[in-house]
Short mmCIF file of C-alpha atoms in Angstrom, two decimals:
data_model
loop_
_atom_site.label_atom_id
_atom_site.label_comp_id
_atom_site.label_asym_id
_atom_site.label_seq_id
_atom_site.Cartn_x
_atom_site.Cartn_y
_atom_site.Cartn_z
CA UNK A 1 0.00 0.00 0.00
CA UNK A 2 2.88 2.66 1.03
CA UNK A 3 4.25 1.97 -3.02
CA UNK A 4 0.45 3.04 -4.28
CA UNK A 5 0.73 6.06 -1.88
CA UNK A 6 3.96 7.17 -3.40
CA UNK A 7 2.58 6.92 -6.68
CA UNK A 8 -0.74 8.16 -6.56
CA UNK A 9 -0.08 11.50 -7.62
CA UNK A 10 1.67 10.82 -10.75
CA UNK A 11 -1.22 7.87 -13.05
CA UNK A 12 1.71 7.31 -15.65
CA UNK A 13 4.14 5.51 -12.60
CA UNK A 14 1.33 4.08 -11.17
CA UNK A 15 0.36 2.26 -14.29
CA UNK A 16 3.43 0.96 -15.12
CA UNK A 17 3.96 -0.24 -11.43
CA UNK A 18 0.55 -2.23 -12.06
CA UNK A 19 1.54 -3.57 -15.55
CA UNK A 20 4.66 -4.76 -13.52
CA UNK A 21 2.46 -6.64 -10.46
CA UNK A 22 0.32 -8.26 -13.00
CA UNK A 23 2.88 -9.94 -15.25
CA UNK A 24 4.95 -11.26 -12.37
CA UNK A 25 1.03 -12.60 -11.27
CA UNK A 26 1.29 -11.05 -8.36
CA UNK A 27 -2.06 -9.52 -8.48
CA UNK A 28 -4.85 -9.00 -11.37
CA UNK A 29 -6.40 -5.11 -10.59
CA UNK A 30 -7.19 -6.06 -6.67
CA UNK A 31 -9.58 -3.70 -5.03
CA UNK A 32 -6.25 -2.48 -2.99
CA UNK A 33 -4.49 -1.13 -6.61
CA UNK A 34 -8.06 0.29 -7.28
CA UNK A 35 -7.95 2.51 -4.69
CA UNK A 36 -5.25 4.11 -6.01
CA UNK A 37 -6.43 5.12 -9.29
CA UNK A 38 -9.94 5.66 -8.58
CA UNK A 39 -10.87 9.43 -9.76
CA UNK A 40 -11.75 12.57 -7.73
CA UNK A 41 -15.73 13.51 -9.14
CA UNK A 42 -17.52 16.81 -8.66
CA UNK A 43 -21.27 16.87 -9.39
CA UNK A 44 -23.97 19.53 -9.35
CA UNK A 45 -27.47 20.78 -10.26
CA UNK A 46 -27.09 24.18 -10.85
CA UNK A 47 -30.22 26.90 -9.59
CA UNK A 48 -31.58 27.52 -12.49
CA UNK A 49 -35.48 27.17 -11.39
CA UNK A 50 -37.59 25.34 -13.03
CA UNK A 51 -35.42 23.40 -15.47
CA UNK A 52 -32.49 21.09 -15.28
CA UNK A 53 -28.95 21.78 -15.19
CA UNK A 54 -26.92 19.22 -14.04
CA UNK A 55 -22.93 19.03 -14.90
CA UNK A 56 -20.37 16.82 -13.76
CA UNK A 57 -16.80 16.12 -13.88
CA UNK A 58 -13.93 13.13 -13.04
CA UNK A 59 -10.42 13.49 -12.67
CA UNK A 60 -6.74 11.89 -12.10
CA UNK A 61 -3.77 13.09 -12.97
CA UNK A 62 -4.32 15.13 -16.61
CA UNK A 63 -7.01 12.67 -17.01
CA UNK A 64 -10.54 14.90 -17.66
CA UNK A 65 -14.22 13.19 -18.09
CA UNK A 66 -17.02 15.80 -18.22
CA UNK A 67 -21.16 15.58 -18.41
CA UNK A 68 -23.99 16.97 -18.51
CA UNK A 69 -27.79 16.61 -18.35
CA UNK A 70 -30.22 18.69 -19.60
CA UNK A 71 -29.91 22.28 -19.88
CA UNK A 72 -32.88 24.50 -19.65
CA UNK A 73 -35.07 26.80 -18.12
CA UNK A 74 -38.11 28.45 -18.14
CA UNK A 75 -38.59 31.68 -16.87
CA UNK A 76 -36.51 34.65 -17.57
CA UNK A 77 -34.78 34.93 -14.04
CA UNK A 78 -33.81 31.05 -14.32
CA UNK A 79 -32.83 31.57 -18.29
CA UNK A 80 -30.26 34.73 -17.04
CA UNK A 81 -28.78 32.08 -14.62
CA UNK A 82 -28.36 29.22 -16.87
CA UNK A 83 -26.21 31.79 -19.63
CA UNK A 84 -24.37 32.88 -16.23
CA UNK A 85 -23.35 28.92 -15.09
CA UNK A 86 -22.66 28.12 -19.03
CA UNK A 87 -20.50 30.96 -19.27
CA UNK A 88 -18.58 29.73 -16.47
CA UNK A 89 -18.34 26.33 -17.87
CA UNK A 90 -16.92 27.96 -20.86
CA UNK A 91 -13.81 29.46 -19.31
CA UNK A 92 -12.05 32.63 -20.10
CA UNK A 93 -12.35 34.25 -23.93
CA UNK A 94 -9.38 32.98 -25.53
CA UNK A 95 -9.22 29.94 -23.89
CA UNK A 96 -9.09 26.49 -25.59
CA UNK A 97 -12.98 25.15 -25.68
CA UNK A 98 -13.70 22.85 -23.55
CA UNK A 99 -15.07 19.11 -23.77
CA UNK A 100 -18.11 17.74 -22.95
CA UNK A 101 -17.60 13.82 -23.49
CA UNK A 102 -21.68 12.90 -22.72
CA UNK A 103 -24.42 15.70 -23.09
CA UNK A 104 -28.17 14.09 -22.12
CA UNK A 105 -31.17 15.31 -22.86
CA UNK A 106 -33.93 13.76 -21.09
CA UNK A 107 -36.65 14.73 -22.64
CA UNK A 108 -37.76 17.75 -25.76
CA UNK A 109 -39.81 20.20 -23.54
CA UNK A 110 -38.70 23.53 -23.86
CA UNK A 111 -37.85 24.00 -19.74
CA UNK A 112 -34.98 21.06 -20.43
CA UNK A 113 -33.25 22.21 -23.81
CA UNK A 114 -33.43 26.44 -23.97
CA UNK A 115 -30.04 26.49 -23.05
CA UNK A 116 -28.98 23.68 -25.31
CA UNK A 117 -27.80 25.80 -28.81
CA UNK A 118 -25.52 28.21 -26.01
CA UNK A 119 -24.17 25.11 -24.42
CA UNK A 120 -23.18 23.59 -27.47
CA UNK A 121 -21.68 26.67 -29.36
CA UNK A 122 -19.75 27.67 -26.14
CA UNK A 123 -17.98 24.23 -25.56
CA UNK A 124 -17.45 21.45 -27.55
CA UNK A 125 -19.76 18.28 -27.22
CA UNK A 126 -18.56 14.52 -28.26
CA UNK A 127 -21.52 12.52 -27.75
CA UNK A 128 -25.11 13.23 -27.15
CA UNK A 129 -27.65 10.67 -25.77
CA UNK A 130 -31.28 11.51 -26.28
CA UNK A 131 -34.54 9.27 -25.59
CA UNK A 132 -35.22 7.21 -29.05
CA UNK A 133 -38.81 9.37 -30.42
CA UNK A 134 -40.77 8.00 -33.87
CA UNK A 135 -42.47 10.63 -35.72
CA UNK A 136 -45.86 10.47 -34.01
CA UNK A 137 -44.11 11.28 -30.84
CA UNK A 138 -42.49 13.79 -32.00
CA UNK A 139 -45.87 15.55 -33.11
CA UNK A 140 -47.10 14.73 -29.82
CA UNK A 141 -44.19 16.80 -28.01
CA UNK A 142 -44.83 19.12 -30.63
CA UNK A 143 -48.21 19.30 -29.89
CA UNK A 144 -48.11 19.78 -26.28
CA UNK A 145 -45.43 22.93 -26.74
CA UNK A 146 -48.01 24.52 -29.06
CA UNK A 147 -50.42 24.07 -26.52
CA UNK A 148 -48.87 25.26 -23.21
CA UNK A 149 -47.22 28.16 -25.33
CA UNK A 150 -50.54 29.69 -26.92
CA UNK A 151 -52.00 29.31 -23.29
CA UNK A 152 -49.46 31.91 -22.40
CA UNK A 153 -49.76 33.76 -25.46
CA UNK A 154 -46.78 33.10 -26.73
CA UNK A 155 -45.07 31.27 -29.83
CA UNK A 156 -43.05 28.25 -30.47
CA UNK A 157 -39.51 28.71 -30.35
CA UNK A 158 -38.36 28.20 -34.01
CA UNK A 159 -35.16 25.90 -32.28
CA UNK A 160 -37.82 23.33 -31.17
CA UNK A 161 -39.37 23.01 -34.35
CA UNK A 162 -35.99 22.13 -36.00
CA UNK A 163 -35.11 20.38 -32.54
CA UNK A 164 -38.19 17.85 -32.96
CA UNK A 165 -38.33 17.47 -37.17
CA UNK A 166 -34.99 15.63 -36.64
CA UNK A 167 -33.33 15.74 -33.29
CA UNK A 168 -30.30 13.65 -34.99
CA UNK A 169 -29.73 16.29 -38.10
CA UNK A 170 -30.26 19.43 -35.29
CA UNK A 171 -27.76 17.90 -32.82
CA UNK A 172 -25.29 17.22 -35.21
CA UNK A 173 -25.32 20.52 -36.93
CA UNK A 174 -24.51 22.24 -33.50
CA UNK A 175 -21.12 20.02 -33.64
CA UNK A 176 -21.92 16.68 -31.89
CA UNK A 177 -19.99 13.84 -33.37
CA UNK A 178 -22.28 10.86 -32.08
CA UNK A 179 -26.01 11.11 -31.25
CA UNK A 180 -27.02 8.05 -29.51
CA UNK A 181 -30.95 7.47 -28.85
CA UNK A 182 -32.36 5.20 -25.95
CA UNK A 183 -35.63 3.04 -26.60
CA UNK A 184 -38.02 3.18 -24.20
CA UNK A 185 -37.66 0.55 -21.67
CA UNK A 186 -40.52 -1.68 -20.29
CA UNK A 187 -41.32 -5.08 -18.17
CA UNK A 188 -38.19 -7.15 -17.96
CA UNK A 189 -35.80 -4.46 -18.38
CA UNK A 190 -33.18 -3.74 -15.19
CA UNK A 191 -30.31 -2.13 -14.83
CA UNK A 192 -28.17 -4.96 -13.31
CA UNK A 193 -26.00 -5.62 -16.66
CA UNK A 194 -23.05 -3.51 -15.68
CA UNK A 195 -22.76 -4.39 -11.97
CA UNK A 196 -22.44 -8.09 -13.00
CA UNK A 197 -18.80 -7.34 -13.84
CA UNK A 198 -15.96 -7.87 -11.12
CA UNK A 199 -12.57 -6.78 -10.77
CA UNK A 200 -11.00 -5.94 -13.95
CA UNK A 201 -13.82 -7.44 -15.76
CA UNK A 202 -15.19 -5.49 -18.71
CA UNK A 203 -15.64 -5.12 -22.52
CA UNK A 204 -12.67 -5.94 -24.70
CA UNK A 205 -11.57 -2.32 -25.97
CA UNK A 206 -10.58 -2.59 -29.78
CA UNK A 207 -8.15 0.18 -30.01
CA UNK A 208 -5.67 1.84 -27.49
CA UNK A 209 -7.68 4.21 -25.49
CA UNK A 210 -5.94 7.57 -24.03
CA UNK A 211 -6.94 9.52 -21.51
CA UNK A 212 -10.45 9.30 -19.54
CA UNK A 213 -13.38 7.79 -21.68
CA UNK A 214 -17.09 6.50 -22.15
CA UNK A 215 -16.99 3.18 -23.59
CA UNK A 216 -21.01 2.31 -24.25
CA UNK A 217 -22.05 -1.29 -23.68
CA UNK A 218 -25.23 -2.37 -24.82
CA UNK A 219 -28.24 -4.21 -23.13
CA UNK A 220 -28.55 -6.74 -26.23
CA UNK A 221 -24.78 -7.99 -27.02
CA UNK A 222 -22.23 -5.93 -24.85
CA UNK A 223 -20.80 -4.76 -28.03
CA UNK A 224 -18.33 -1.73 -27.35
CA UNK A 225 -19.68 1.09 -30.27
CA UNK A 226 -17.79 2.88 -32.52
CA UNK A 227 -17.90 6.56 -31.55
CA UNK A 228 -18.95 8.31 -34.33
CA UNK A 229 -21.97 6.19 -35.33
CA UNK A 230 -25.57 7.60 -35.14
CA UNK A 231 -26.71 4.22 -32.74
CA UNK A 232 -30.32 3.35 -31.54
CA UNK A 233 -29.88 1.32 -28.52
CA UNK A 234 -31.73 -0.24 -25.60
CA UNK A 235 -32.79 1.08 -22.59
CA UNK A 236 -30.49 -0.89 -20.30
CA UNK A 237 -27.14 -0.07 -21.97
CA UNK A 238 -24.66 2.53 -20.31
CA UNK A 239 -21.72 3.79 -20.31
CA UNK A 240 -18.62 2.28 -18.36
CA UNK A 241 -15.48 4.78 -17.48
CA UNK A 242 -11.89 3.97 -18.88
CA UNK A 243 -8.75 5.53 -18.28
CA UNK A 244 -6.07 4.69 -20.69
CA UNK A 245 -7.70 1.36 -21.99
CA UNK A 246 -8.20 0.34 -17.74
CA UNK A 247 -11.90 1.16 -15.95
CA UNK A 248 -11.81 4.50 -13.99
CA UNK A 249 -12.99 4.05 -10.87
CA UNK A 250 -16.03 1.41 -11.58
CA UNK A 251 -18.38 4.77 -12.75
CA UNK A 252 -21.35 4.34 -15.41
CA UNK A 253 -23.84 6.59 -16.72
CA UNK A 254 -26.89 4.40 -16.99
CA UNK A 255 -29.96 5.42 -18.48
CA UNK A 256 -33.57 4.42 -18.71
CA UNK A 257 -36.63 6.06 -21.00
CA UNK A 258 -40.13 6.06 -19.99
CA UNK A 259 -43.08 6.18 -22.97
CA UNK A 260 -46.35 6.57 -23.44
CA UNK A 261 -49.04 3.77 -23.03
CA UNK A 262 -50.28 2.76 -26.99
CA UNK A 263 -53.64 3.82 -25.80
CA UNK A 264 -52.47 7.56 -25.20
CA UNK A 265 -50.86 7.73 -28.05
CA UNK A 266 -53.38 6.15 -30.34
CA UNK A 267 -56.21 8.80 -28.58
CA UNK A 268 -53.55 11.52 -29.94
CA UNK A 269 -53.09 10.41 -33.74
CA UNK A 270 -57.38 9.69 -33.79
CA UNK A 271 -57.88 13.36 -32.39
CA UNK A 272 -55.70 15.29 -34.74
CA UNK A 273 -55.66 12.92 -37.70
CA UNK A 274 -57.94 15.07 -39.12
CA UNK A 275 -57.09 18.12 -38.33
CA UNK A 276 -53.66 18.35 -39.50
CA UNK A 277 -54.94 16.99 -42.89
CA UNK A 278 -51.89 14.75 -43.66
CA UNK A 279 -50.83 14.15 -47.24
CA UNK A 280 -50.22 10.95 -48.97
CA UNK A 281 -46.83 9.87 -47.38
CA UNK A 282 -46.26 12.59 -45.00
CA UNK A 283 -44.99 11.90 -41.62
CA UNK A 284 -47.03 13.49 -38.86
CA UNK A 285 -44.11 16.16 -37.90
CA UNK A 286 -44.47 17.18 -41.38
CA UNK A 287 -47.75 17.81 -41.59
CA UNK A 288 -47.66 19.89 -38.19
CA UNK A 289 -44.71 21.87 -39.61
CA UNK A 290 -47.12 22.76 -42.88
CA UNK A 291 -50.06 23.13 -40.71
CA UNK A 292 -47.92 25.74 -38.09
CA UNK A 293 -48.01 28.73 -41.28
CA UNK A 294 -51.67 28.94 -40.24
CA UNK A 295 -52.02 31.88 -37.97
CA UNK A 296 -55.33 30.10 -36.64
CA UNK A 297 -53.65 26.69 -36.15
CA UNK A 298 -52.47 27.19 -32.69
CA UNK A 299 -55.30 28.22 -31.20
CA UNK A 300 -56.72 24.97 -32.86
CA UNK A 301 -54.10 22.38 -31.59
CA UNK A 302 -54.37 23.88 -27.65
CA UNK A 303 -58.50 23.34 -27.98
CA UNK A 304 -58.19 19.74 -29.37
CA UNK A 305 -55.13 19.06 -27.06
CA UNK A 306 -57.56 20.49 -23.65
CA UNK A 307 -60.58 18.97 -25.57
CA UNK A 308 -59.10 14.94 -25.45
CA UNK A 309 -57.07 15.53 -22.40
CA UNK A 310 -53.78 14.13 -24.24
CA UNK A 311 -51.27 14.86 -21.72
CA UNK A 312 -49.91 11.50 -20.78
CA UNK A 313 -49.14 11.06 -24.81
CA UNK A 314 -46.75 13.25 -23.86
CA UNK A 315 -44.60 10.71 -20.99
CA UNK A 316 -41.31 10.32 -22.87
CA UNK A 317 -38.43 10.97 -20.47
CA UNK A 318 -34.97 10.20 -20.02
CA UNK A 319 -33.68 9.08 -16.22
CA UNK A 320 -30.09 8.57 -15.56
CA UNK A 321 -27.95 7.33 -12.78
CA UNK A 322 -24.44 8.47 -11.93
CA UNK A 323 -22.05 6.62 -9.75
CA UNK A 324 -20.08 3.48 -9.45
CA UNK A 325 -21.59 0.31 -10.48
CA UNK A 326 -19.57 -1.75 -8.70
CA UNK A 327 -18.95 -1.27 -5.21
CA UNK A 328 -19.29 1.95 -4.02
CA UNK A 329 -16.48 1.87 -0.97
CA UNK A 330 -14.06 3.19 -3.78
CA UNK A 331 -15.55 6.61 -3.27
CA UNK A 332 -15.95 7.53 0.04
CA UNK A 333 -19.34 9.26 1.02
CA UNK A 334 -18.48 12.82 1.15
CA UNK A 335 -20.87 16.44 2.17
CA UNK A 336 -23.88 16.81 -0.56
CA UNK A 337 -24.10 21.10 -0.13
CA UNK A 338 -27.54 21.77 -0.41
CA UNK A 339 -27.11 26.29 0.13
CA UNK A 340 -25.83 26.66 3.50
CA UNK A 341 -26.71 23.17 4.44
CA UNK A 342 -24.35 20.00 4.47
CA UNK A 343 -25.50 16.23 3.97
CA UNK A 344 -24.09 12.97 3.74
CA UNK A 345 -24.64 11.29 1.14
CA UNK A 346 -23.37 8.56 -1.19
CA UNK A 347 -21.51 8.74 -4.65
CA UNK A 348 -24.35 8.12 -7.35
CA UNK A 349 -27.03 10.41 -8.27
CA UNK A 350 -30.29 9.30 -10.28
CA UNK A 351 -31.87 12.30 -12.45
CA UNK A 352 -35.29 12.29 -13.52
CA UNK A 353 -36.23 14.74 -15.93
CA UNK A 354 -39.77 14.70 -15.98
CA UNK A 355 -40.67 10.82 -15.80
CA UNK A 356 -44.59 10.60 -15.40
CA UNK A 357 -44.45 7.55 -12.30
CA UNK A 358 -47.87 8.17 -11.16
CA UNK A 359 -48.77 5.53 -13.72
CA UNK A 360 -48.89 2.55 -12.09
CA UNK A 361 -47.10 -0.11 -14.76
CA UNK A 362 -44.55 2.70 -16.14
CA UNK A 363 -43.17 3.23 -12.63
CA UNK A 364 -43.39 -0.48 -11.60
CA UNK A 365 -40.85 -0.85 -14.93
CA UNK A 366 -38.85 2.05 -13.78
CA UNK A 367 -38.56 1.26 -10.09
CA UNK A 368 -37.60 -2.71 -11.26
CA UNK A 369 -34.73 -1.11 -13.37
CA UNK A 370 -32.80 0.89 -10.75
CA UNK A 371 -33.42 -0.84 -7.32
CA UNK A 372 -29.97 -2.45 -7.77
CA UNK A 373 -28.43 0.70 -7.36
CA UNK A 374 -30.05 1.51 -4.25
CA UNK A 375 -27.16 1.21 -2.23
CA UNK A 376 -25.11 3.71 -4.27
CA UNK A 377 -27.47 6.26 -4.78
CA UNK A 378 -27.08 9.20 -2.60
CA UNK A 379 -29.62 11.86 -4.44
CA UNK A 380 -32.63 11.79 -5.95
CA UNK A 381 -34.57 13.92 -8.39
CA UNK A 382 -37.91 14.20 -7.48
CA UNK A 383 -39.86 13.56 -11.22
CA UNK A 384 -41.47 16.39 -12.99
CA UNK A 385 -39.94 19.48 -10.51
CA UNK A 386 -41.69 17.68 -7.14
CA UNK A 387 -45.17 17.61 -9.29
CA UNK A 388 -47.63 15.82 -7.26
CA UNK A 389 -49.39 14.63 -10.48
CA UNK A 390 -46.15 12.65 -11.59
CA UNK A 391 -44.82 11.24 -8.02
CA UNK A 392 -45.53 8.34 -5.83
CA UNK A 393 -44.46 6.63 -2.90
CA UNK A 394 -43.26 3.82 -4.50
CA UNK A 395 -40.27 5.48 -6.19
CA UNK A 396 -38.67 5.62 -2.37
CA UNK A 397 -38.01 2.32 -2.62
CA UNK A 398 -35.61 2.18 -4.60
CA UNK A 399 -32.96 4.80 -2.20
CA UNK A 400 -31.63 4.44 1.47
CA UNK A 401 -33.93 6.43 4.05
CA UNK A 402 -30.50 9.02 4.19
CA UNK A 403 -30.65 9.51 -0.26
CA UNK A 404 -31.20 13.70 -0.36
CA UNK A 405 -34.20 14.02 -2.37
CA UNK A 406 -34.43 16.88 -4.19
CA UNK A 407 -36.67 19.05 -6.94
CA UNK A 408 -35.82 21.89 -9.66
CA UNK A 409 -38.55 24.82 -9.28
CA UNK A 410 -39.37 28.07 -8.99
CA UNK A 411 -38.78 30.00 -5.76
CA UNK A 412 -42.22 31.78 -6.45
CA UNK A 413 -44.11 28.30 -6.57
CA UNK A 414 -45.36 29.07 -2.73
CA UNK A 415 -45.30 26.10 -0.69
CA UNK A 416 -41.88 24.07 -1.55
CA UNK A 417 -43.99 20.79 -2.68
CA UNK A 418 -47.20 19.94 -2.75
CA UNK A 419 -48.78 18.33 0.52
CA UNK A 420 -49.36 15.18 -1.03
CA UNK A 421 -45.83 15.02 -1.33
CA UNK A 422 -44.50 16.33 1.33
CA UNK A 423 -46.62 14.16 3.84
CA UNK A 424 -44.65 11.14 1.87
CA UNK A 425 -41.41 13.03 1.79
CA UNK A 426 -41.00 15.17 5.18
CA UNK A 427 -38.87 13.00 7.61
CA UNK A 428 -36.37 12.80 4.94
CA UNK A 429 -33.65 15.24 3.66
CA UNK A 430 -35.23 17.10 1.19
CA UNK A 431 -33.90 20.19 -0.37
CA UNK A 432 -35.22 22.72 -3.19
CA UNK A 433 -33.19 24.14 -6.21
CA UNK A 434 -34.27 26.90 -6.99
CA UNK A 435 -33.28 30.14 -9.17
CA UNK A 436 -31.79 31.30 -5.78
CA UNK A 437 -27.69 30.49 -6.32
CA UNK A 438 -27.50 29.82 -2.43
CA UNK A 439 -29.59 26.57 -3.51
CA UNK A 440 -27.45 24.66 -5.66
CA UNK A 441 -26.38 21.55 -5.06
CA UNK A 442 -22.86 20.23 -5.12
CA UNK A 443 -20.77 17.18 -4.14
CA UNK A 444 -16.96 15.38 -4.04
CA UNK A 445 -16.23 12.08 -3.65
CA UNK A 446 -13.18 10.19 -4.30
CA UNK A 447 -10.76 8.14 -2.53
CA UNK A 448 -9.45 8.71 0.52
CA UNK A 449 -6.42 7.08 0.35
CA UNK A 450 -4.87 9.71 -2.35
CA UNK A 451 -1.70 12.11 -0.89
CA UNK A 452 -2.99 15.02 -2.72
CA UNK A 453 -6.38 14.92 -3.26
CA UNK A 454 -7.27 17.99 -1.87
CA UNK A 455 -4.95 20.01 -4.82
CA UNK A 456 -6.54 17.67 -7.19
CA UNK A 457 -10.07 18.18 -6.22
CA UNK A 458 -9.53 21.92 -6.06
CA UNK A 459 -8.20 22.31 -10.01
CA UNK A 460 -11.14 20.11 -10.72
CA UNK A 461 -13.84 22.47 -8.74
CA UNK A 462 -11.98 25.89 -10.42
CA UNK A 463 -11.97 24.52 -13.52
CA UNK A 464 -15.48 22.96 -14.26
CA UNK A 465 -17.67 25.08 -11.07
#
């Protein structure tokens, strides 16, 4: 152990005293040599109100690994602070732009992407993962937008248009070299696939990998994908951590995608079938795109949307986890900072977007999927911005009675979360984010056993918070 302690601060040494160990067989990547590589990690949901801005970042040595999901907001006050915290992301003018090696987007609503086109001219983005969404749910997201917007008497932003006629095309023409999308997920689904694999276990990497990377695995075949294909994949797959060809620190990115039930989406295409008066081979996002020149075609879509009650068509979102797969002792459990307050909590956080659990069989799926992880999760996103419409008890579950619970809303919302939820959620740490800065979230973790983790973790923080 003293050896790993005297090379700890310099990865390069460190590897080669590990090649060294394993070809005299004295050792094959024990959980002791783990220790000493595993990465310092800085996560946090930014206060941005009601929205989603959530950004983290690993680190050993020169090694960098940086995410993000979503990136939106909905009201002025919260838009001004999202530009602020990209800004800062961004560095200096003149500065080299940085990476972003996974950008997810959980789901098309406008409160979850406004920020999006900034983000991705600002720094540059490797890999985007979106939920997988046919043409006739794209109409329906569509749809709903044109119907909260010309309740407020507004208009469509034209981004979201583009955004939903082909979410592949619009991603890639803002610079992102892979767009991978995630079919929905459903009965038999779980998210046990990458913890099956033990100490230097793993996929077989086909080329010499440098630095820090996201090697995707799918659900299906464990195939290892190239990174500059355009993939549809199942819910189920994720993304394992590398660092030079080795795993970094057993962390994953694993994401599942809730859907509509047939029935709700089936009620959607029979109520505007007609009134978007669809060509011979159009695709439904075509015909809305035609149909949106109409001045009167607005107000049309938000009376047949009210009319048919056709929200749960709308029930396509993106949840992620974040944290080790394996064993979660490698990082030790370190303060979550929720404002002024501090909480322990563990390494992994699972983000929500707006998943619609109130449904009884969709949250049954969802809840099946990430139980496994319940002993590394440490925070949880409360679906849907703490919406009592979209929450159950059930979803507890799945954490330890000590997981910080938490929701992304506006500071002017009143009450903090609506008594239905709050009965359920009061005796356990809960904490708002709000478009207050004092309410942001942040946390560390890492190993312990590293001689200068503290300089480490404090070029990570400067440079990515």
């Amino acid at each position: 152990m003293r050896e790993f302690e005297r090379h700890s601060d310099n990865p390069e040494a460190g590897e080669e005293l590990v090649a060294a160990l394993e070809e005299r067989g004295d050792l094959i990547l024990s959980p002791l040599v783990e220790l000493a590589f595993t990465p310092l990690v800085v996560m946090r949901q930014h206060s941005v109100g009601h929205g989603g801005f959530h950004t983290g970042a690993m680190g050993r040595g020169s090694a960098r690994l940086r995410w993000v999901y979503d990136c939106g907001a909905s009201r002025t006050e919260g838009q001004q602070r999202l530009s602020e915290e990209i800004g800062i992301l961004a560095g200096e003018p003149g500065d080299a732009k940085r990476r972003i090696d996974l950008l997810f987007i959980s789901h098309f609503d406008r409160d979850h992407i406004s920020g999006i086109v900034q983000l991705m001219s600002a720094l540059e983005v490797d890999t985007v993962v979106i939920p997988y969404l046919d043409d006739l749910q794209r109409a329906i997201i569509l749809a709903g937008e044109i119907a909260d917007r010309e309740e407020a008497g507004a208009s469509v932003a034209p981004g979201l248009t583009q955004a939903l006629f082909d979410p592949v095309a619009w991603l890639t023409e803002f610079g992102a070299k892979s767009v991978i999308q995630v079919r929905p997920g459903g009965p038999g689904f779980d998210g046990a696939m990458l913890l099956s694999y033990g100490p230097g276990d793993g996929p077989e990497l086909s080329e010499d990998v440098e630095g820090a990377k996201p090697v995707l695995v799918r659900q299906s075949d464990d195939a290892v994908n190239a990174a500059d294909d355009h993939s549809v994949v199942d819910s189920g797959s994720g993304w394992m951590v590398t660092h030079f060809g080795r795993r970094f620190g057993d962390w994953c990115f694993l994401p599942y995608v809730t859907s509509a039930k047939q029935s709700a989406r089936d009620a959607f295409r029979a109520a505007f079938d007609g009134l978007i008066e669809r060509r011979e081979d159009e695709s439904m996002i075509a015909a809305f795109h035609r149909k949106m020149e109409e001045t009167d075609f607005p107000t049309k879509v938000k009376a047949t949307y009210k009319e048919h009650e056709l929200g749960d068509a709308n029930a396509v979102s993106m949840s992620l986890y974040v944290g080790p797969f394996r064993d979660e002792v490698y990082f030790s459990r370190k303060p979550l900072r929720a404002g002024q307050k501090r909480h322990e909590a563990g390494p992994g956080w699972l983000l929500t977007g707006d998943a619609k659990l109130a449904q009884v069989g969709r949250r049954n799926d969802w809840c099946t999927f990430y139980k496994p992880l319940k002993s590394r999760i440490g925070a949880l996103m409360l679906p849907h911005h703490g919406s009592h419409l979209n929450f159950h008890e059930d979803i507890l579950d799945i954490v330890e009675e000590d997981c910080l619970l938490f929701a992304c809303r506006r500071a002017k919302l009143g009450d903090p979360l609506h008594e239905n939820v709050w009965t359920v959620v009061e005796r356990r740490p809960v904490a708002i984010v709000s478009d207050d800065r004092e309410t942001s979230l942040m946390q560390v973790s890492g190993a312990t056993v590293l001689k200068y983790a503290e300089r480490e973790l404090s070029d990570l923080a400067k440079e990515w918070c």
